[in-house]
Amino acid sequence: MYDVPVRWSDMDAYGHVNNARFLTLYEEARVAMFFVGARAHGLGSFEEGIVIARHEIDYLRPVDFGDPVRVEMWISALKTASFTVDYELYDDGVLASKARSVCVPYNLAEGHPRRLSAEEKDFLTPYWIRS
Amino acid sequence: MYDVPVRWSDMDAYGHVNNARFLTLYEEARVAMFFVGARAHGLGSFEEGIVIARHEIDYLRPVDFGDPVRVEMWISALKTASFTVDYELYDDGVLASKARSVCVPYNLAEGHPRRLSAEEKDFLTPYWIRS
Amino acid sequence: MYDVPVRWSDMDAYGHVNNARFLTLYEEARVAMFFVGARAHGLGSFEEGIVIARHEIDYLRPVDFGDPVRVEMWISALKTASFTVDYELYDDGVLASKARSVCVPYNLAEGHPRRLSAEEKDFLTPYWIRS
Amino acid sequence: MYDVPVRWSDMDAYGHVNNARFLTLYEEARVAMFFVGARAHGLGSFEEGIVIARHEIDYLRPVDFGDPVRVEMWISALKTASFTVDYELYDDGVLASKARSVCVPYNLAEGHPRRLSAEEKDFLTPYWIRS
């Protein structure tokens, strides 16, 4: 569960948070979990490269500038060379958006996808909710 | 078919166009079609409000700063109160990403979705590819 | 004094917060003071329109993704139809950037600058440091 | 002289191009000149690191989404270890903003400013207008 502050400049000419910017809000939550959170567990490998293979986002209600939004996040699929993050974004306690990201660990230096390591699986497993 | 320039600042710390920013590139193509293009046909109603209900994006290859990307776009579903836009994004002639947006015409002043008008359907129909 | 969170996507391809993005960090602090802060004093008129006439920004040190930056802010000039905001931005307690914004109250509906009201001057005066 | 396209998302909730985003428009013109332009002259060293030490921007008229803006650019100061870029931004032929950037060549790998090379001075000199 991550509180992600909304910036005034996230709003577009319609006066609501721009739909593309939701991916940035989700990114902030994901980075908090996989970069900052994993690093606190001695695991820096996610930071060296996670490639996004696919995003799905549903927009249920407009979000305005104001209090931070709350993002709930869990792992909905954990495979050999990818994992899927599911998100729910709450604004003032009301579900405003849902999303799903397929993430692929990537060897940036060598330029190819790679398998999840045992340590990475150990880090992710507690967040895994089998559907 | 729209050429969308990539900005240097679209790149993130990995040195590639940020995944969230792809939605902005797709938005530029969509705006060119539905705001600028439709306005040229005397149709200003899209500009007064299209709400995005859902996005799906597949990332096939990284895109870097350089020449504009080319976005192909068509209507894959045309319903009473929504339509779906499909996109393909080409970088140097190679398919780098695909996306799909469910768009809902919206009465911004009164705050509720509305049906597509006959004029809007007439504008969209030539772009409609029934799958 | 405002703590402004830095987003991962504020970094550019050089791996530091992009220089243009500093204006967004300063904007967040300014909005907190003039929109949210003034509104708490029953003063909504800033929110209806402040136009920026000029910015100056000095970059002293690179800022990276991590803890929020701290922005100190004060009024350095208070005139009939404009006021000047000075800022200092601290990263981990070290001065990383300074900036100055000339702000003009603006009647957005009628499209012209306007004088500061007595209530607006009363709100700004405690922050005014005559140099 | 560079034509820089304005994106729909450059507009903020006021319906005009956001003041912070002007720095991104100026950045696009600067990158076209110093990265793409200089590279065409066999000079890749700017791309390996130019640090911005200071920006000044004057906002003369609001800019809206629509045609590209035109940016005129020249060198107003050329020193041993820095140079200054002056810009004028025209919207529909009317001067809408002026800006100035102090640029410092930087050795990113070693983390310190460096002198302009003879080749860099040769590239910049034709753009230098002594005031």
Coordinates of N, CA, C and O in Angstrom, one line a residue, chain D residues 1-98:
Chain D
M1 N 17.0 28.1 -36.3 CA 15.5 28.2 -36.3 C 14.9 26.8 -36.3 O 15.2 26.0 -37.2
Y2 N 14.2 26.5 -35.3 CA 13.7 25.1 -35.1 C 12.2 25.2 -34.9 O 11.7 26.0 -34.1
D3 N 11.4 24.4 -35.6 CA 10.0 24.3 -35.3 C 9.8 23.2 -34.3 O 10.2 22.0 -34.5
V4 N 9.2 23.5 -33.2 CA 9.0 22.5 -32.1 C 7.5 22.3 -31.9 O 6.8 23.2 -31.6
P5 N 7.1 21.0 -32.2 CA 5.6 20.7 -32.0 C 5.2 20.8 -30.6 O 5.9 20.5 -29.7
V6 N 4.0 21.4 -30.4 CA 3.4 21.5 -29.1 C 2.5 20.3 -28.9 O 1.8 19.9 -29.8
R7 N 2.6 19.6 -27.8 CA 1.7 18.5 -27.5 C 0.4 18.9 -26.8 O 0.5 19.8 -26.0
W8 N -0.7 18.1 -27.0 CA -1.9 18.4 -26.3 C -1.6 18.4 -24.8 O -2.1 19.3 -24.0
S9 N -0.8 17.5 -24.3 CA -0.6 17.3 -22.9 C 0.4 18.4 -22.4 O 0.6 18.4 -21.1
D10 N 0.9 19.3 -23.2 CA 1.7 20.4 -22.7 C 0.8 21.4 -22.0 O 1.3 22.2 -21.2
M11 N -0.5 21.4 -22.3 CA -1.4 22.3 -21.6 C -1.7 21.8 -20.2 O -1.7 20.6 -19.9
D12 N -1.9 22.8 -19.3 CA -2.2 22.4 -17.9 C -3.7 22.8 -17.7 O -4.4 23.0 -18.7
A13 N -4.1 22.8 -16.4 CA -5.5 22.9 -16.1 C -6.1 24.3 -16.5 O -7.3 24.5 -16.6
Y14 N -5.2 25.2 -16.8 CA -5.6 26.6 -17.3 C -5.9 26.6 -18.8 O -6.3 27.6 -19.3
G15 N -5.5 25.5 -19.5 CA -5.8 25.4 -20.9 C -4.7 26.0 -21.8 O -4.9 26.1 -23.0
H16 N -3.6 26.4 -21.2 CA -2.5 26.9 -21.9 C -1.3 26.0 -21.7 O -1.2 25.3 -20.7
V17 N -0.2 26.2 -22.5 CA 1.0 25.4 -22.3 C 1.6 25.8 -20.9 O 1.7 27.0 -20.6
N18 N 1.8 24.8 -20.1 CA 2.3 25.0 -18.7 C 3.7 25.7 -18.8 O 4.5 25.5 -19.6
N19 N 3.9 26.7 -17.8 CA 5.1 27.5 -17.8 C 6.4 26.6 -17.7 O 7.4 26.9 -18.3
A20 N 6.3 25.5 -16.9 CA 7.5 24.6 -16.8 C 7.8 23.9 -18.1 O 8.9 23.7 -18.5
R21 N 6.8 23.7 -18.9 CA 6.9 22.9 -20.2 C 7.6 23.8 -21.2 O 8.2 23.2 -22.2
F22 N 7.6 25.1 -21.1 CA 8.4 25.9 -22.0 C 9.9 25.5 -22.0 O 10.5 25.5 -23.0
L23 N 10.4 25.1 -20.8 CA 11.8 24.7 -20.8 C 12.0 23.4 -21.6 O 13.1 23.2 -22.1
T24 N 11.0 22.6 -21.7 CA 11.1 21.4 -22.5 C 11.0 21.7 -24.0 O 11.8 21.2 -24.8
L25 N 10.2 22.7 -24.3 CA 10.2 23.2 -25.7 C 11.6 23.8 -26.1 O 12.2 23.5 -27.2
Y26 N 12.1 24.6 -25.2 CA 13.5 25.2 -25.4 C 14.5 24.0 -25.5 O 15.5 24.1 -26.3
E27 N 14.4 23.0 -24.6 CA 15.3 21.9 -24.6 C 15.3 21.2 -25.9 O 16.3 20.8 -26.4
E28 N 14.1 21.0 -26.5 CA 14.0 20.3 -27.8 C 14.8 21.1 -28.9 O 15.5 20.5 -29.7
A29 N 14.7 22.4 -28.9 CA 15.5 23.2 -29.8 C 17.0 23.1 -29.6 O 17.8 22.9 -30.5
R30 N 17.3 23.1 -28.3 CA 18.7 23.1 -27.9 C 19.3 21.7 -28.3 O 20.5 21.6 -28.8
V31 N 18.6 20.7 -28.0 CA 19.0 19.3 -28.3 C 19.2 19.2 -29.9 O 20.2 18.6 -30.3
A32 N 18.3 19.7 -30.6 CA 18.4 19.7 -32.1 C 19.7 20.3 -32.6 O 20.3 19.8 -33.5
M33 N 20.0 21.4 -31.9 CA 21.2 22.2 -32.3 C 22.5 21.5 -31.8 O 23.4 21.2 -32.6
F34 N 22.5 21.1 -30.5 CA 23.8 20.7 -29.9 C 24.0 19.2 -30.0 O 25.2 18.7 -30.0
F35 N 23.0 18.4 -30.1 CA 23.2 17.0 -30.2 C 23.1 16.6 -31.6 O 24.1 16.1 -32.2
V36 N 21.9 16.8 -32.2 CA 21.7 16.3 -33.6 C 22.6 17.1 -34.6 O 23.3 16.6 -35.4
G37 N 22.5 18.5 -34.4 CA 23.2 19.4 -35.3 C 24.7 19.2 -35.2 O 25.4 19.0 -36.2
A38 N 25.3 19.1 -34.0 CA 26.7 19.0 -33.8 C 27.2 17.6 -34.3 O 28.3 17.5 -34.8
R39 N 26.4 16.6 -34.0 CA 26.7 15.3 -34.4 C 26.9 15.2 -35.9 O 27.8 14.5 -36.5
A40 N 26.0 16.0 -36.6 CA 26.1 16.0 -38.1 C 27.5 16.6 -38.6 O 27.9 16.4 -39.7
H41 N 28.1 17.4 -37.7 CA 29.4 18.0 -37.9 C 30.5 17.1 -37.3 O 31.6 17.6 -37.2
G42 N 30.2 15.9 -37.0 CA 31.2 15.0 -36.4 C 31.6 15.3 -35.0 O 32.6 14.9 -34.5
L43 N 30.7 16.0 -34.3 CA 31.0 16.5 -32.9 C 30.1 15.9 -32.0 O 28.9 16.3 -31.8
G44 N 30.5 14.8 -31.3 CA 29.5 14.1 -30.4 C 29.7 14.5 -28.9 O 29.0 14.0 -28.1
S45 N 30.7 15.4 -28.7 CA 31.1 15.6 -27.3 C 30.0 16.4 -26.5 O 29.9 16.2 -25.3
F46 N 29.2 17.2 -27.1 CA 28.1 17.9 -26.4 C 27.1 16.9 -25.8 O 26.7 17.0 -24.7
E47 N 26.9 15.8 -26.6 CA 25.9 14.8 -26.2 C 26.3 14.1 -24.9 O 25.5 13.6 -24.2
E48 N 27.7 14.0 -24.7 CA 28.2 13.2 -23.6 C 28.1 14.1 -22.3 O 28.4 13.6 -21.2
G49 N 27.5 15.3 -22.4 CA 27.2 16.0 -21.2 C 27.3 17.5 -21.3 O 28.4 18.1 -21.5
I50 N 26.2 18.1 -21.3 CA 26.1 19.6 -21.1 C 25.3 19.8 -19.8 O 24.2 19.3 -19.8
V51 N 25.8 20.5 -18.9 CA 25.1 20.7 -17.7 C 24.5 22.2 -17.8 O 25.2 23.1 -18.2
I52 N 23.3 22.3 -17.4 CA 22.7 23.7 -17.4 C 23.0 24.3 -16.0 O 22.7 23.7 -15.0
A53 N 23.6 25.4 -16.0 CA 23.9 26.1 -14.8 C 22.9 27.1 -14.4 O 22.7 27.4 -13.2
R54 N 22.2 27.7 -15.4 CA 21.1 28.7 -15.1 C 20.2 28.8 -16.3 O 20.6 28.7 -17.4
H55 N 18.9 29.0 -16.0 CA 17.9 29.4 -17.0 C 17.3 30.7 -16.5 O 17.0 30.9 -15.4
E56 N 16.9 31.5 -17.5 CA 16.0 32.7 -17.3 C 15.0 32.5 -18.4 O 15.3 32.3 -19.6
I57 N 13.7 32.7 -18.0 CA 12.6 32.7 -19.0 C 11.6 33.8 -18.8 O 11.2 34.0 -17.6
D58 N 11.3 34.5 -19.8 CA 10.3 35.5 -19.8 C 9.1 35.0 -20.5 O 9.2 34.5 -21.7
Y59 N 7.9 35.2 -19.9 CA 6.7 34.7 -20.6 C 5.9 36.0 -21.0 O 5.5 36.8 -20.2
L60 N 5.7 36.1 -22.3 CA 5.1 37.4 -22.8 C 3.7 37.2 -23.2 O 2.8 38.0 -23.1
R61 N 3.3 36.0 -23.7 CA 2.0 35.7 -24.1 C 1.7 34.2 -23.9 O 2.6 33.4 -24.0
P62 N 0.5 33.8 -23.6 CA 0.2 32.4 -23.4 C 0.3 31.7 -24.8 O 0.0 32.3 -25.8
V63 N 0.7 30.4 -24.7 CA 0.8 29.6 -25.9 C -0.2 28.4 -25.8 O -0.3 27.8 -24.7
D64 N -0.9 28.1 -26.8 CA -1.9 27.1 -26.8 C -1.5 25.9 -27.7 O -0.6 26.0 -28.5
F65 N -2.2 24.8 -27.5 CA -2.0 23.7 -28.4 C -2.4 24.1 -29.8 O -3.4 24.7 -30.0
G66 N -1.6 23.6 -30.8 CA -1.9 24.0 -32.1 C -0.6 23.8 -33.0 O 0.1 22.8 -32.8
D67 N -0.4 24.7 -33.9 CA 0.8 24.6 -34.7 C 2.1 24.6 -33.9 O 2.1 25.0 -32.7
P68 N 3.2 24.0 -34.5 CA 4.5 24.1 -33.8 C 4.9 25.5 -33.5 O 4.5 26.5 -34.2
V69 N 5.6 25.7 -32.4 CA 6.2 27.0 -32.2 C 7.6 27.1 -32.9 O 8.2 26.1 -33.1
R70 N 8.0 28.3 -33.2 CA 9.3 28.5 -33.8 C 10.3 29.0 -32.8 O 10.0 30.0 -32.1
V71 N 11.4 28.4 -32.7 CA 12.4 28.9 -31.7 C 13.7 29.3 -32.5 O 14.3 28.6 -33.2
E72 N 14.0 30.6 -32.3 CA 15.2 31.2 -32.8 C 16.3 31.1 -31.7 O 15.9 31.3 -30.5
M73 N 17.5 30.8 -32.0 CA 18.5 30.5 -31.0 C 19.9 31.1 -31.4 O 20.2 30.9 -32.6
W74 N 20.6 31.6 -30.5 CA 22.0 32.0 -30.8 C 22.8 32.0 -29.6 O 22.3 31.9 -28.5
I75 N 24.1 32.1 -29.8 CA 25.1 32.1 -28.7 C 25.3 33.6 -28.3 O 25.8 34.3 -29.1
S76 N 25.1 33.9 -27.0 CA 25.3 35.3 -26.6 C 26.5 35.5 -25.8 O 27.0 36.6 -25.6
A77 N 27.1 34.4 -25.4 CA 28.4 34.4 -24.7 C 29.2 33.1 -24.9 O 28.6 32.1 -24.8
L78 N 30.5 33.3 -25.2 CA 31.3 32.1 -25.4 C 32.6 32.2 -24.6 O 33.4 33.1 -24.9
K79 N 32.7 31.4 -23.6 CA 33.8 31.6 -22.6 C 34.6 30.3 -22.6 O 34.3 29.3 -23.3
T80 N 35.6 30.3 -21.7 CA 36.5 29.1 -21.7 C 35.8 27.8 -21.3 O 36.0 26.8 -21.8
A81 N 34.9 28.0 -20.3 CA 34.3 26.7 -19.8 C 32.8 26.9 -19.7 O 32.1 26.1 -18.9
S82 N 32.2 27.7 -20.5 CA 30.7 27.8 -20.5 C 30.3 28.6 -21.8 O 31.1 29.3 -22.4
F83 N 29.1 28.5 -22.2 CA 28.5 29.3 -23.2 C 27.1 29.6 -22.9 O 26.4 28.8 -22.1
T84 N 26.5 30.7 -23.4 CA 25.2 31.1 -23.1 C 24.4 31.1 -24.4 O 24.8 31.6 -25.4
V85 N 23.2 30.4 -24.3 CA 22.3 30.3 -25.4 C 21.1 31.3 -25.2 O 20.5 31.3 -24.1
D86 N 20.8 32.1 -26.1 CA 19.6 33.0 -26.0 C 18.6 32.4 -27.0 O 18.9 31.9 -28.1
Y87 N 17.3 32.5 -26.6 CA 16.2 32.0 -27.4 C 15.1 33.0 -27.5 O 14.8 33.8 -26.6
E88 N 14.4 32.9 -28.6 CA 13.1 33.6 -28.8 C 12.1 32.6 -29.3 O 12.4 31.8 -30.2
L89 N 10.9 32.5 -28.7 CA 9.9 31.6 -29.1 C 8.7 32.3 -29.7 O 8.1 33.2 -29.0
Y90 N 8.4 31.9 -30.9 CA 7.4 32.6 -31.7 C 6.2 31.6 -31.8 O 6.4 30.5 -32.2
D91 N 5.0 32.1 -31.6 CA 3.8 31.4 -31.8 C 2.9 32.1 -32.8 O 2.6 33.3 -32.6
D92 N 2.7 31.5 -33.9 CA 1.9 32.1 -35.0 C 2.6 33.5 -35.4 O 2.0 34.5 -35.6
G93 N 3.9 33.5 -35.4 CA 4.7 34.6 -35.8 C 4.8 35.7 -34.8 O 5.5 36.7 -35.0
V94 N 4.3 35.5 -33.6 CA 4.3 36.5 -32.5 C 5.2 36.1 -31.4 O 5.2 34.9 -31.0
L95 N 6.1 36.9 -31.0 CA 7.0 36.6 -29.9 C 6.3 36.3 -28.6 O 5.5 37.2 -28.1
A96 N 6.4 35.1 -28.1 CA 5.6 34.7 -26.9 C 6.5 34.5 -25.7 O 6.0 34.5 -24.6
S97 N 7.8 34.2 -25.9 CA 8.6 34.0 -24.7 C 10.1 34.2 -25.2 O 10.4 34.0 -26.3
K98 N 10.9 34.6 -24.2 CA 12.4 34.7 -24.4 C 13.0 33.9 -23.3 O 12.5 33.8 -22.2

